[in-house]
mmCIF file of C-alpha atoms and ligand atoms in Angstrom:
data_model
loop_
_atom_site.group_PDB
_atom_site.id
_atom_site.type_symbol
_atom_site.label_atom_id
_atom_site.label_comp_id
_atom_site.label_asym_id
_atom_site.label_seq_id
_atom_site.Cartn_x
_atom_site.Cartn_y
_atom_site.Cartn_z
ATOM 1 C CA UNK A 1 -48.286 -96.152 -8.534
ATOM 2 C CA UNK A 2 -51.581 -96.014 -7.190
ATOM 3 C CA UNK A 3 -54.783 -97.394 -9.275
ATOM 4 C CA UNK A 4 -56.111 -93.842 -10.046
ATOM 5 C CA UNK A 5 -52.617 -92.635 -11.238
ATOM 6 C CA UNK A 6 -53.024 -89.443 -8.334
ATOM 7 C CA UNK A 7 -52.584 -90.163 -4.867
ATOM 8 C CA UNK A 8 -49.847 -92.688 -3.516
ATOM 9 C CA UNK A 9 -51.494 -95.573 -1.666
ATOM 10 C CA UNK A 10 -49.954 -95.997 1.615
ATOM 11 C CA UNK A 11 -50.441 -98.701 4.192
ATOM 12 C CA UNK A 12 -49.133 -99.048 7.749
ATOM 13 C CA UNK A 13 -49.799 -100.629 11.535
ATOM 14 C CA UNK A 14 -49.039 -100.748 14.783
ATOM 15 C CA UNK A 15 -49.427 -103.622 16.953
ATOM 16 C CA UNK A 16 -52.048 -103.681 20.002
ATOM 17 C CA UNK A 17 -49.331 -105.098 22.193
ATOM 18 C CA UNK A 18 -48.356 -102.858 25.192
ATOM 19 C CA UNK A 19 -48.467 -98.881 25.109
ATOM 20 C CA UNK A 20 -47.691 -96.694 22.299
ATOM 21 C CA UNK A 21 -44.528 -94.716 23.456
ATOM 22 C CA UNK A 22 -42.721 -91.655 22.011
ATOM 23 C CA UNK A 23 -40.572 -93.878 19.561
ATOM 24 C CA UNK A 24 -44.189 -95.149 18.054
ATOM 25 C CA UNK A 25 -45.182 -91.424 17.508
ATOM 26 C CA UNK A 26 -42.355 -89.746 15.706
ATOM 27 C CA UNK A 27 -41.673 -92.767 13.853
ATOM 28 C CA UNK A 28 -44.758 -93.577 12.421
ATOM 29 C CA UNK A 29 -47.760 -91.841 13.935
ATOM 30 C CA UNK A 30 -46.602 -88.154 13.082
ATOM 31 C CA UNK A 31 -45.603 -89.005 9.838
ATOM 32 C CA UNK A 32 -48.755 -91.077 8.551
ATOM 33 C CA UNK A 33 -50.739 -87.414 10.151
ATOM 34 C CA UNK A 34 -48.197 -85.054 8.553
ATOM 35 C CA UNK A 35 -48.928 -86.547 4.949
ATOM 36 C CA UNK A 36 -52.760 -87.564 5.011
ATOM 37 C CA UNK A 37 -54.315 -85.561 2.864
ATOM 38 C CA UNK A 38 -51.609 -85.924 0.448
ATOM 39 C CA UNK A 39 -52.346 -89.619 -0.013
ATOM 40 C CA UNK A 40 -54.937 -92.466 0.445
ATOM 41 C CA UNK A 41 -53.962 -94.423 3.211
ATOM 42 C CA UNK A 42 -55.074 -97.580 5.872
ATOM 43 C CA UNK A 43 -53.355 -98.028 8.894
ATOM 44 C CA UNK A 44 -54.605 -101.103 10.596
ATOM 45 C CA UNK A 45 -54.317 -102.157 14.046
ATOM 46 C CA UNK A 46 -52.516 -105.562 13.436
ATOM 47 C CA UNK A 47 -53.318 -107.383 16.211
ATOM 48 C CA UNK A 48 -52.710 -111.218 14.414
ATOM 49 C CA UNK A 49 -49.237 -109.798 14.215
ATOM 50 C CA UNK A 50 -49.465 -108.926 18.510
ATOM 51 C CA UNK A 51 -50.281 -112.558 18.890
ATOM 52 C CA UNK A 52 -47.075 -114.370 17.488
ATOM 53 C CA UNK A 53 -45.344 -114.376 21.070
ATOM 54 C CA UNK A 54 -47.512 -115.652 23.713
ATOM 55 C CA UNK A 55 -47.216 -112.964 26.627
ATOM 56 C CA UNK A 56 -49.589 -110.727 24.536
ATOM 57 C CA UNK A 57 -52.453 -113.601 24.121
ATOM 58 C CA UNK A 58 -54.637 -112.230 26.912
ATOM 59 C CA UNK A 59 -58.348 -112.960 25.532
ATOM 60 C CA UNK A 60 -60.207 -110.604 28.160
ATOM 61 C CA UNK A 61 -57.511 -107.207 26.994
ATOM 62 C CA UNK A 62 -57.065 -107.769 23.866
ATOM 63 C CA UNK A 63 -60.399 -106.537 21.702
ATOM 64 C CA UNK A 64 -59.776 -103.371 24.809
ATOM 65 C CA UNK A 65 -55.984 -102.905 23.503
ATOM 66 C CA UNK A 66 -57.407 -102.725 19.456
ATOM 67 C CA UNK A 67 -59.687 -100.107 20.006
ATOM 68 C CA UNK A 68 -57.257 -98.284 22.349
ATOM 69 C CA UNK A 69 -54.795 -98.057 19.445
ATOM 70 C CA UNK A 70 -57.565 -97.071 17.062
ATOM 71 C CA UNK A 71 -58.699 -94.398 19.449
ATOM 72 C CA UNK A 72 -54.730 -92.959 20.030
ATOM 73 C CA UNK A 73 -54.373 -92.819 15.779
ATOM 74 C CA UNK A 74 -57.439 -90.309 15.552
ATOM 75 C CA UNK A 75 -56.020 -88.510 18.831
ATOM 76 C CA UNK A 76 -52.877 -88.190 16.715
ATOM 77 C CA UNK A 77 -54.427 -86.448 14.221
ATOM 78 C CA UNK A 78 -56.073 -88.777 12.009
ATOM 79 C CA UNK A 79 -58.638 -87.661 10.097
ATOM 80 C CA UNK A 80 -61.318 -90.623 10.475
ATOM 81 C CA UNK A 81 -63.371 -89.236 7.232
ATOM 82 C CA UNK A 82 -60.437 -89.001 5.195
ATOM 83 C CA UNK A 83 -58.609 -92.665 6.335
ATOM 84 C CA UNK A 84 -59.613 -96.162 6.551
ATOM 85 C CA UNK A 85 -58.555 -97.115 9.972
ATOM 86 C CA UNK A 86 -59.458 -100.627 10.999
ATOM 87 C CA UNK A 87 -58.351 -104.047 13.006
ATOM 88 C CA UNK A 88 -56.309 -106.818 10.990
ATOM 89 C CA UNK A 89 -58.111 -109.768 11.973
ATOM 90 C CA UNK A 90 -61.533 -108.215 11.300
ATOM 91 C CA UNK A 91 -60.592 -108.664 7.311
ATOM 92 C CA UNK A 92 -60.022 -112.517 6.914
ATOM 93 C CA UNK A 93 -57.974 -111.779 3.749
ATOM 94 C CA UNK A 94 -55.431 -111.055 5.620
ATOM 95 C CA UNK A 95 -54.709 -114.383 6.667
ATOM 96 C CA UNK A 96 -55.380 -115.924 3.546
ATOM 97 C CA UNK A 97 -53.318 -114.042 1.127
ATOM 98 C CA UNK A 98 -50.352 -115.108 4.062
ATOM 99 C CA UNK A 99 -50.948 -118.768 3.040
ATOM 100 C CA UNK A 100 -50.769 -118.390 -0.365
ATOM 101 C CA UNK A 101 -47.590 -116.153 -0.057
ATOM 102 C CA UNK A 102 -46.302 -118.669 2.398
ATOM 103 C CA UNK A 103 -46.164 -121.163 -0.322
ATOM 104 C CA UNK A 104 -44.213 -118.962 -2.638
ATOM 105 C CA UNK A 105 -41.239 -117.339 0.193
ATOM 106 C CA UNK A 106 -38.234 -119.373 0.519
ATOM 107 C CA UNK A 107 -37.909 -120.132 4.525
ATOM 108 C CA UNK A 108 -34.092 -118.934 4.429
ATOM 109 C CA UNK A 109 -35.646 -115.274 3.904
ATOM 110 C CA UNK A 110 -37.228 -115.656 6.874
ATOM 111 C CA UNK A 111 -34.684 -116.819 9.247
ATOM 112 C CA UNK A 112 -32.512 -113.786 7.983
ATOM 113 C CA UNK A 113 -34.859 -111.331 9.427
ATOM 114 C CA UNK A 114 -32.924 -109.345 12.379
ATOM 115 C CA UNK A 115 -36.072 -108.603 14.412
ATOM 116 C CA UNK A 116 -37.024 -112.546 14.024
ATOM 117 C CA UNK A 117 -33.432 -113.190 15.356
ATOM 118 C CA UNK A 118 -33.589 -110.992 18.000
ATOM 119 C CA UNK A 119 -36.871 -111.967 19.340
ATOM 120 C CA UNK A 120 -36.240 -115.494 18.991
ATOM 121 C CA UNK A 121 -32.406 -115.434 20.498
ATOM 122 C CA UNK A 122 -34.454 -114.179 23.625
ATOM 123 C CA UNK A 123 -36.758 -116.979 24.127
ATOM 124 C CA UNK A 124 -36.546 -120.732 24.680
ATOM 125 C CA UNK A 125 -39.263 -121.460 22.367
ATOM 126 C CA UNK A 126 -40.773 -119.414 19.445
ATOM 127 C CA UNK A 127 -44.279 -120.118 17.502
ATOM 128 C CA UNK A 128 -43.925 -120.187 14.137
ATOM 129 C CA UNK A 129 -46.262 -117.628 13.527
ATOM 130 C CA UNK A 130 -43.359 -114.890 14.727
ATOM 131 C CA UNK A 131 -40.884 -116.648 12.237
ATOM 132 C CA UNK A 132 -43.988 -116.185 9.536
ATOM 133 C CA UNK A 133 -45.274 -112.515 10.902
ATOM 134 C CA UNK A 134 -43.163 -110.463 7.848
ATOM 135 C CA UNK A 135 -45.181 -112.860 5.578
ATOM 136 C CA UNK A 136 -47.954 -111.513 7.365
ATOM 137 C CA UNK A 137 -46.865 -108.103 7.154
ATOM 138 C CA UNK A 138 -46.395 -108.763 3.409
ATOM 139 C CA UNK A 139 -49.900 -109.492 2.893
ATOM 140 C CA UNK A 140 -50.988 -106.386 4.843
ATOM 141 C CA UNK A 141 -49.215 -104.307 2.369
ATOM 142 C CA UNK A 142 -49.499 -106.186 -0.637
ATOM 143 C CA UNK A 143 -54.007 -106.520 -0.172
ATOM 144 C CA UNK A 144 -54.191 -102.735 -0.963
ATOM 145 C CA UNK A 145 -51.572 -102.291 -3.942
ATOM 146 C CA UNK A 146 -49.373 -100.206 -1.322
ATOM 147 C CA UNK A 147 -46.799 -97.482 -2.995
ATOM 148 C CA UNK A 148 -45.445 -96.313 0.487
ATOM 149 C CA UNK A 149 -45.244 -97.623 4.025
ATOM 150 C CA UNK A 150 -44.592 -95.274 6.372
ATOM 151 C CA UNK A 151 -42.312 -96.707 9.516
ATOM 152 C CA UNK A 152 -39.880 -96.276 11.827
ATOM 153 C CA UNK A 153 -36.159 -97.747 11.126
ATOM 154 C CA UNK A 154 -36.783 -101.155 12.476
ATOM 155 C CA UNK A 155 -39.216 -102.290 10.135
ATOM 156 C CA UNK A 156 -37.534 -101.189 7.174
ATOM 157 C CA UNK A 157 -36.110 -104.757 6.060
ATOM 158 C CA UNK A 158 -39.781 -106.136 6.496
ATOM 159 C CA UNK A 159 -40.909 -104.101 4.276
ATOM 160 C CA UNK A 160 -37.918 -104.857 1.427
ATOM 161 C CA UNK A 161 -38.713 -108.520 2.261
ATOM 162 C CA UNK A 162 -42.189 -107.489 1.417
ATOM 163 C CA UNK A 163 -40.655 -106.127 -2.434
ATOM 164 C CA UNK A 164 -38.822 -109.182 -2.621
ATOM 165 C CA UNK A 165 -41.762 -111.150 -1.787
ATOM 166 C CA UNK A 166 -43.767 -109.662 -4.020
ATOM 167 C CA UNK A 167 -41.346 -109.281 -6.843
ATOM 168 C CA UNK A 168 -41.157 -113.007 -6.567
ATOM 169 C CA UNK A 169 -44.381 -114.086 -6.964
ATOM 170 C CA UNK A 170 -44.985 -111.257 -9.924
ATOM 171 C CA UNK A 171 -42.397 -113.090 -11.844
ATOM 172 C CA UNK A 172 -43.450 -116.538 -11.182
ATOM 173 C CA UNK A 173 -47.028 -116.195 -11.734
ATOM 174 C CA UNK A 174 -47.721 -113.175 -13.364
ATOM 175 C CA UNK A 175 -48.342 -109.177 -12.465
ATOM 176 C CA UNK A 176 -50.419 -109.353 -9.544
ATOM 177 C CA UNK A 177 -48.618 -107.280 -6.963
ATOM 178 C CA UNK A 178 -47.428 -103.622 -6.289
ATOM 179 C CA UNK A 179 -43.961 -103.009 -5.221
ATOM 180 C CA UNK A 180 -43.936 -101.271 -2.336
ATOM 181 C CA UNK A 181 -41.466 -98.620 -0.895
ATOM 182 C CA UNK A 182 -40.925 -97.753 2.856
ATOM 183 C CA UNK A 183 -40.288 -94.113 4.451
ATOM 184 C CA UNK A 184 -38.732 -93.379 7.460
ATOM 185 C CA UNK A 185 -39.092 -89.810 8.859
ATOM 186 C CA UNK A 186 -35.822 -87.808 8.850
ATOM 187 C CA UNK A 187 -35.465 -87.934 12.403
ATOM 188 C CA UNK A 188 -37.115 -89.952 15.164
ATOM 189 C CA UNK A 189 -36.943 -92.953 12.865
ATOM 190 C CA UNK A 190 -35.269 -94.912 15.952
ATOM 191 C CA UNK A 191 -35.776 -92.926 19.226
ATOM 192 C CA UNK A 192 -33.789 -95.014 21.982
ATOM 193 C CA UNK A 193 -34.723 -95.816 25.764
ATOM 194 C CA UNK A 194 -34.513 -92.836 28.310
ATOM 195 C CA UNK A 195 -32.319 -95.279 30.717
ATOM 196 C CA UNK A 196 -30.498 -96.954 27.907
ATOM 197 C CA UNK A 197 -29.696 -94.695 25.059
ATOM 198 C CA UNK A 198 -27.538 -98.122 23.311
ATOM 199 C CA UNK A 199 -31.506 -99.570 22.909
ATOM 200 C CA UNK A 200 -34.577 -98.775 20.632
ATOM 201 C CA UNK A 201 -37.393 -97.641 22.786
ATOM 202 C CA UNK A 202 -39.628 -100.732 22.872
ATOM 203 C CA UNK A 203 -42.791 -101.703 24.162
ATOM 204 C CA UNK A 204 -41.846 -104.462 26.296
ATOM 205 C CA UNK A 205 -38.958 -103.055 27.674
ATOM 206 C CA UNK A 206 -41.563 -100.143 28.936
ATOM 207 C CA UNK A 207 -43.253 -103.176 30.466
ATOM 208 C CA UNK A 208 -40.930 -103.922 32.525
ATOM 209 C CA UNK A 209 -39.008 -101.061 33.261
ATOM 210 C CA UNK A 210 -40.432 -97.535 34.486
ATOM 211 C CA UNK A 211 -37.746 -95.291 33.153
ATOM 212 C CA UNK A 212 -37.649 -96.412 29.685
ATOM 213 C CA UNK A 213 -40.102 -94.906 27.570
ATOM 214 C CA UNK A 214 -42.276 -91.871 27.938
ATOM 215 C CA UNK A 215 -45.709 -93.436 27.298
ATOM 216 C CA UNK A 216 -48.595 -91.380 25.365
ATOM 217 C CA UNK A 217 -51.034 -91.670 28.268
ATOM 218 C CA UNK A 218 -48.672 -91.103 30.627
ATOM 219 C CA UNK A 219 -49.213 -88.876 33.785
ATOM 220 C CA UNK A 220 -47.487 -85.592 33.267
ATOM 221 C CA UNK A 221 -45.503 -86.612 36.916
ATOM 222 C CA UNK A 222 -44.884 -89.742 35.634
ATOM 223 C CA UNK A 223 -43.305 -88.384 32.147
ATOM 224 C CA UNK A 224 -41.484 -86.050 34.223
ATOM 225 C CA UNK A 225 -39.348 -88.738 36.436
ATOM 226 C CA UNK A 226 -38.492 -90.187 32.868
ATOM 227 C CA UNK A 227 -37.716 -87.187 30.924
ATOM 228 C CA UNK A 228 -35.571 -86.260 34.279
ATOM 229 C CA UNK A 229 -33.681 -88.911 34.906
ATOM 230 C CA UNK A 230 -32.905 -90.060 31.763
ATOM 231 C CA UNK A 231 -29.146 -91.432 31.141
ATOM 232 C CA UNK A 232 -26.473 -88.523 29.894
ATOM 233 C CA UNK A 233 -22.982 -89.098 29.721
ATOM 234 C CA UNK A 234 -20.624 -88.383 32.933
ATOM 235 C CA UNK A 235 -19.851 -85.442 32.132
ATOM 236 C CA UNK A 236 -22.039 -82.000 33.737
ATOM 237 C CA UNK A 237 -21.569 -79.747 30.728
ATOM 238 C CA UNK A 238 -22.808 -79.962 27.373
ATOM 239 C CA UNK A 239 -19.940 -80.634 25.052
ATOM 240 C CA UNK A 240 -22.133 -80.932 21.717
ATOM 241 C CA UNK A 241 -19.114 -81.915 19.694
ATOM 242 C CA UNK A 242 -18.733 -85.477 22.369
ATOM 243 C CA UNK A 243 -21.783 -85.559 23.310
ATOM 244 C CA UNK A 244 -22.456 -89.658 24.195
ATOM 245 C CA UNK A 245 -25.898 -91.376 23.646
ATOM 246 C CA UNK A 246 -27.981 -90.254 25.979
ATOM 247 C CA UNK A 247 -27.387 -86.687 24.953
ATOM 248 C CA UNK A 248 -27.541 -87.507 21.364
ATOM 249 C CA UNK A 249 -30.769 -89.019 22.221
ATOM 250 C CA UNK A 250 -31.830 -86.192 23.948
ATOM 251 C CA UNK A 251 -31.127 -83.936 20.758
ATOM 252 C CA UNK A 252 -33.095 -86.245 18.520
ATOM 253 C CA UNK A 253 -35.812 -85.928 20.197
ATOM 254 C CA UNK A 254 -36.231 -81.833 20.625
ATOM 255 C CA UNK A 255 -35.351 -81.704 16.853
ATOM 256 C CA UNK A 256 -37.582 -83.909 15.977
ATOM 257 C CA UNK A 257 -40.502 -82.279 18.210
ATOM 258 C CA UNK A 258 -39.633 -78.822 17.085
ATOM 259 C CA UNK A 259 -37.962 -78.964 13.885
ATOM 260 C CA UNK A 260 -35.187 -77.311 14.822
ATOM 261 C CA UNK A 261 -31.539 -78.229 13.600
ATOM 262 C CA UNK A 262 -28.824 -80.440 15.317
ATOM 263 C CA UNK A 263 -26.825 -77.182 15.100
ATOM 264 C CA UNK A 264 -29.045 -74.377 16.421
ATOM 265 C CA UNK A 265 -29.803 -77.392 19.230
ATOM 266 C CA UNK A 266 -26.154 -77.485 19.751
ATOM 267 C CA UNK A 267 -25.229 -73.528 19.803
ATOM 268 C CA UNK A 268 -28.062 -73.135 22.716
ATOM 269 C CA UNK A 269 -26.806 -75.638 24.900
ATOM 270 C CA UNK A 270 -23.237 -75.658 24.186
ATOM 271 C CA UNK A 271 -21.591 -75.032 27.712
ATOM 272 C CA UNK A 272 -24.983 -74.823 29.878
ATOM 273 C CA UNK A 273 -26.226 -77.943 32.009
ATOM 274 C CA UNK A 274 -27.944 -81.523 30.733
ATOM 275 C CA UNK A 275 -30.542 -80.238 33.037
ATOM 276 C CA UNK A 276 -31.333 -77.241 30.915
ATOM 277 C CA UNK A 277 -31.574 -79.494 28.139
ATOM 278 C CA UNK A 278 -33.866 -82.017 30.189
ATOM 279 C CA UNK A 279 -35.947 -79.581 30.996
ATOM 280 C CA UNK A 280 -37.221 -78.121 27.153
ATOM 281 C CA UNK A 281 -37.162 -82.024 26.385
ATOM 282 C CA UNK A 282 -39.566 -82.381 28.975
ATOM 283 C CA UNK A 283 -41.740 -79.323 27.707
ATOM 284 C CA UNK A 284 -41.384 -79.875 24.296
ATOM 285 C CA UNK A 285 -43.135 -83.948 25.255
ATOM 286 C CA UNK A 286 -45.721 -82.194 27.019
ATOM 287 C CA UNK A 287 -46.912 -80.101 24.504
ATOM 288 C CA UNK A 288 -47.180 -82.668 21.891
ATOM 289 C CA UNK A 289 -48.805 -85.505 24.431
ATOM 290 C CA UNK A 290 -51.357 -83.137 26.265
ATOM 291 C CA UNK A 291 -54.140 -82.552 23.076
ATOM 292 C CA UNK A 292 -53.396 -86.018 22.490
ATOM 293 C CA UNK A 293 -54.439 -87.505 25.736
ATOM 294 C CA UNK A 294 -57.681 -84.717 25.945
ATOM 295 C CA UNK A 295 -58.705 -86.042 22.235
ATOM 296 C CA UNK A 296 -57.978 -89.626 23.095
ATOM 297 C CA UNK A 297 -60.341 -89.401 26.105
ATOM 298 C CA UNK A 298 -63.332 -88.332 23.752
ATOM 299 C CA UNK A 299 -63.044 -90.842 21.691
ATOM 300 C CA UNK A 300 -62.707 -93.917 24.867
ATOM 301 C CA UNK A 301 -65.600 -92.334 26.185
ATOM 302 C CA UNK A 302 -67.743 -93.567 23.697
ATOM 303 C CA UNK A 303 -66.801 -97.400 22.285
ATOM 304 C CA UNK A 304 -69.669 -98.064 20.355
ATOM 305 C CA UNK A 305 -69.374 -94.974 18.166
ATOM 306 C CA UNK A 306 -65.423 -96.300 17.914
ATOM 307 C CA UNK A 307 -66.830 -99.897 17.136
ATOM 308 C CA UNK A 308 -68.844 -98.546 14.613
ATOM 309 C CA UNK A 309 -66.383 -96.529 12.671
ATOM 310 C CA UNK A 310 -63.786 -99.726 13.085
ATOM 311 C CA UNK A 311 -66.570 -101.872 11.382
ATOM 312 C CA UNK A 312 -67.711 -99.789 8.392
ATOM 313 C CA UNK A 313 -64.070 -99.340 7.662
ATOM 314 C CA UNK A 314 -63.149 -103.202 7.719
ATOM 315 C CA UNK A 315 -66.359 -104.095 5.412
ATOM 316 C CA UNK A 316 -64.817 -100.575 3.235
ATOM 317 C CA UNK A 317 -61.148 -102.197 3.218
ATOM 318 C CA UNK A 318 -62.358 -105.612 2.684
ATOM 319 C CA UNK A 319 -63.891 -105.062 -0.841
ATOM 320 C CA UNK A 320 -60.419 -103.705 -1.922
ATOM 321 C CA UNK A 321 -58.451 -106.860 -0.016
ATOM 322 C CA UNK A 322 -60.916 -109.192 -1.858
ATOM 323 C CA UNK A 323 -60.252 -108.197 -5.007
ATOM 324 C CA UNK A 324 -56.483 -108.851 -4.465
ATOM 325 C CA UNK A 325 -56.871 -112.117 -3.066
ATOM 326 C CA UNK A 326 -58.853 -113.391 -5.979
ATOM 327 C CA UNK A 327 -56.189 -111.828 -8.865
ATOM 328 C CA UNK A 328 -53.244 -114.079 -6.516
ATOM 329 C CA UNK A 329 -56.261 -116.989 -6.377
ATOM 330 C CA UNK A 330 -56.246 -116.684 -10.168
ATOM 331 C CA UNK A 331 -52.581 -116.790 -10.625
ATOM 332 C CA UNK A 332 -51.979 -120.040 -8.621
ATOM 333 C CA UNK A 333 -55.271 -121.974 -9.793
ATOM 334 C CA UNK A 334 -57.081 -122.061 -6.474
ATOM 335 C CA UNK A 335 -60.137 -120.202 -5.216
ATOM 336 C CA UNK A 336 -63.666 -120.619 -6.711
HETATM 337 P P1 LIG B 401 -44.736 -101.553 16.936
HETATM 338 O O1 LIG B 401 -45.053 -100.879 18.197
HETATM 339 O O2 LIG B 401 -43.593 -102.511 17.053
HETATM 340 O O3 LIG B 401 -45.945 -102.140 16.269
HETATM 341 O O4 LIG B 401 -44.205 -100.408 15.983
HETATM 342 C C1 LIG B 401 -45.086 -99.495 15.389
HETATM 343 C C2 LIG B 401 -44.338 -98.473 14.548
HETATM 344 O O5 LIG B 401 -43.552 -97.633 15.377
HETATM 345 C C3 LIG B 401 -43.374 -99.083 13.517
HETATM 346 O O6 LIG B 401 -43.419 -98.309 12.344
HETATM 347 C C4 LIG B 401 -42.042 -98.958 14.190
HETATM 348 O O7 LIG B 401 -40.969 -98.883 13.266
HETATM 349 C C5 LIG B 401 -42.203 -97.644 14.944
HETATM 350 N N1 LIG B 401 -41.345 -97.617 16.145
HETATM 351 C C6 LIG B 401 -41.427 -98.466 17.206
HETATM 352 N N2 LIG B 401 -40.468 -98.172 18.116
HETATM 353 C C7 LIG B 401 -39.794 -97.095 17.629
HETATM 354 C C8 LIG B 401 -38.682 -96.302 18.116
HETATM 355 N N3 LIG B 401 -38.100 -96.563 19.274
HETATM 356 N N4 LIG B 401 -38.259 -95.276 17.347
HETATM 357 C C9 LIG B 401 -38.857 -95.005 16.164
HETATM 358 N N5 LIG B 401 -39.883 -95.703 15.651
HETATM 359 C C10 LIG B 401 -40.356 -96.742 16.376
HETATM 360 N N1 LIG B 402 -44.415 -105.218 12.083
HETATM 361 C C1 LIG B 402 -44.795 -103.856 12.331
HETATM 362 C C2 LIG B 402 -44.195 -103.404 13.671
HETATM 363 O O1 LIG B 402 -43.977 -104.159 14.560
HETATM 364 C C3 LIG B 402 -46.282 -103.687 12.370
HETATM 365 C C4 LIG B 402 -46.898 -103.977 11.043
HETATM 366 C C5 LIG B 402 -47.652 -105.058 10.712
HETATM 367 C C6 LIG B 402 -46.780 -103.178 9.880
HETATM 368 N N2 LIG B 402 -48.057 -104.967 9.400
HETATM 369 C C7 LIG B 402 -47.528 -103.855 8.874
HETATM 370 C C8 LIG B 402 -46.133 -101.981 9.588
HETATM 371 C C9 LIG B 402 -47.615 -103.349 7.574
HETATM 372 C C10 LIG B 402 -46.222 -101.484 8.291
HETATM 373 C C11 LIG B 402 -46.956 -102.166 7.291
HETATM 374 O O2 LIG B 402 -43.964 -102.251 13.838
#
């Protein structure tokens, strides 16, 4: 548990690579809001990890795309006195602790990772900074002596790499590390694409398709056409007891923006139209996106004040990553 014996530590990021989508806020966003005050936490835009496949190096957007992110957590609901909130590569120690821990993974634990296979079965070439970002991701967690890391589905193995890793180097070298556990929220842990409800909602999908994720600065029209024509099974009627993966999808997404249960869901829609169901979908989005985009536009209108809140949090995180490098400095006899 945490150093002070109270509050769970809890570390998590997102990745300054395309637009945060729906999927991004029920899995992670809502949940690292829901339990803030219960914990101490840093979320950390982790834009070293955004740079391991080369269509997201863009030098002039990237710096934009960090304090973008930053700005959509506190729209969420982040509390920036109560959080450290920060960007990855502004805390060198980051890096370093992935070197040392580099030295103590085994490669084969690497090449078993499914997002690392999925990623790199889609390319010609890979750099091996994506076969080495869940060391990355390791570090991350391991700098600030994490308990919990909040995330949605797909991350879930990183983070038991991330025990493993750590577990590892505890036993070879001494107690250094934290074992970390990850959450997942009970539902919209792995909301799937609007016009392909077999697929996880992803960023770069949204890139290239229109109708594939409902975006958190979205227009309202523009959320509308997706929420609309998203895919539902042949059928007209809603037959909850077959209902295919669109529908499902569908489902999993009102419950998880109201709270409501699969089976008062299923009792109000049995035998009406998917495009009743659409429709409170579609409402439900717009309630939870439209205080969102009004807070997120207070806090681009002003990116100095943003700067300056990223900064004093960095030099706030970094005294806490520092001392964690130097115990795993200690344990393998480098460092001054
Ligand atoms: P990324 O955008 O890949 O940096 O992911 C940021 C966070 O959002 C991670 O915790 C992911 O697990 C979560 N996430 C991304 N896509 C989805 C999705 N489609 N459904 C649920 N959670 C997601
Ligand atoms: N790999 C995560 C993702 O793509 C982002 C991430 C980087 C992260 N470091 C982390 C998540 C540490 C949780 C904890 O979603």
């Amino acid at each position: 548990m945490s150093e002070s014996g109270a509050r769970p530590r809890v570390f998590s990021g997102i990745q300054p690579s395309g637009d945060l989508h729906l999927g991004t806020y029920l899995g992670a966003l809502r949940q690292w809001v829901e339990h803030q005050h219960e914990r101490e936490n840093v979320f950390c835009v982790v834009d070293l990890h955004a740079i391991t496949v080369p269509e997201a190096i863009d030098p002039k957007g990237l710096k934009a795309k960090s304090r973008e992110v930053a700005a959509l957590y506190f729209a969420s609901g982040i509390d920036p006195d109560a959080n450290l909130v920060f960007v990855q590569s502004h805390v060198r120690e980051h890096a370093e602790l992935t070197w040392l821990l580099n030295c103590t993974t085994p490669l084969g634990w690497l090449h078993r990772m499914t997002q690392f296979k999925a990623k790199s079965d889609a390319r010609e070439s890979v750099s091996t900074g994506l076969l080495d970002y869940p060391v990355l991701q390791a570090a991350d967690i391991l700098l600030y002596d994490t308990d919990l890391v909040p995330v949605g589905e797909d991350q879930v193995q990183h983070v038991e790499l991330t025990r493993d890793i750590a577990q590892r180097f505890n036993h070879l070298f001494g107690e250094v590390f934290t074992l970390p556990d990850a959450t997942v929220p009970p539902s919209g842990a792995r909301v799937m694409g609007f016009d392909d409800p077999d697929a996880k909602m992803s960023k770069s999908v949204a890139q290239e398709r229109d109708r594939h994720a409902v975006n958190l600065l979205d227009d309202e029209s523009v959320i509308k056409k997706t929420v609309m024509s998203a895919v539902t099974d042949s059928g007209r009627e809603f037959r909850f007891e077959h209902a295919g993966a669109g529908v499902r999808n569908l489902l999993g997404v009102l419950r998880s923006l109201t709270g409501e249960s699969y089976e008062a869901l299923a009792d109000r829609y049995e035998g009406r139209g998917y495009g009743d169901l659409k429709k409170d979908v579609l409402e439900a989005i717009l309630e939870t996106v439209r205080p969102i985009r009004e807070r997120y536009e207070a806090y681009a209108a002003d990116p100095a004040e943003l700067d300056a809140i990223l900064a004093r949090n960095a030099d706030r995180a970094r005294e806490h990553a520092a001392r964690t490098l130097k115990r795993a400095q200690d344990a393998l006899g480098v460092g001054a």
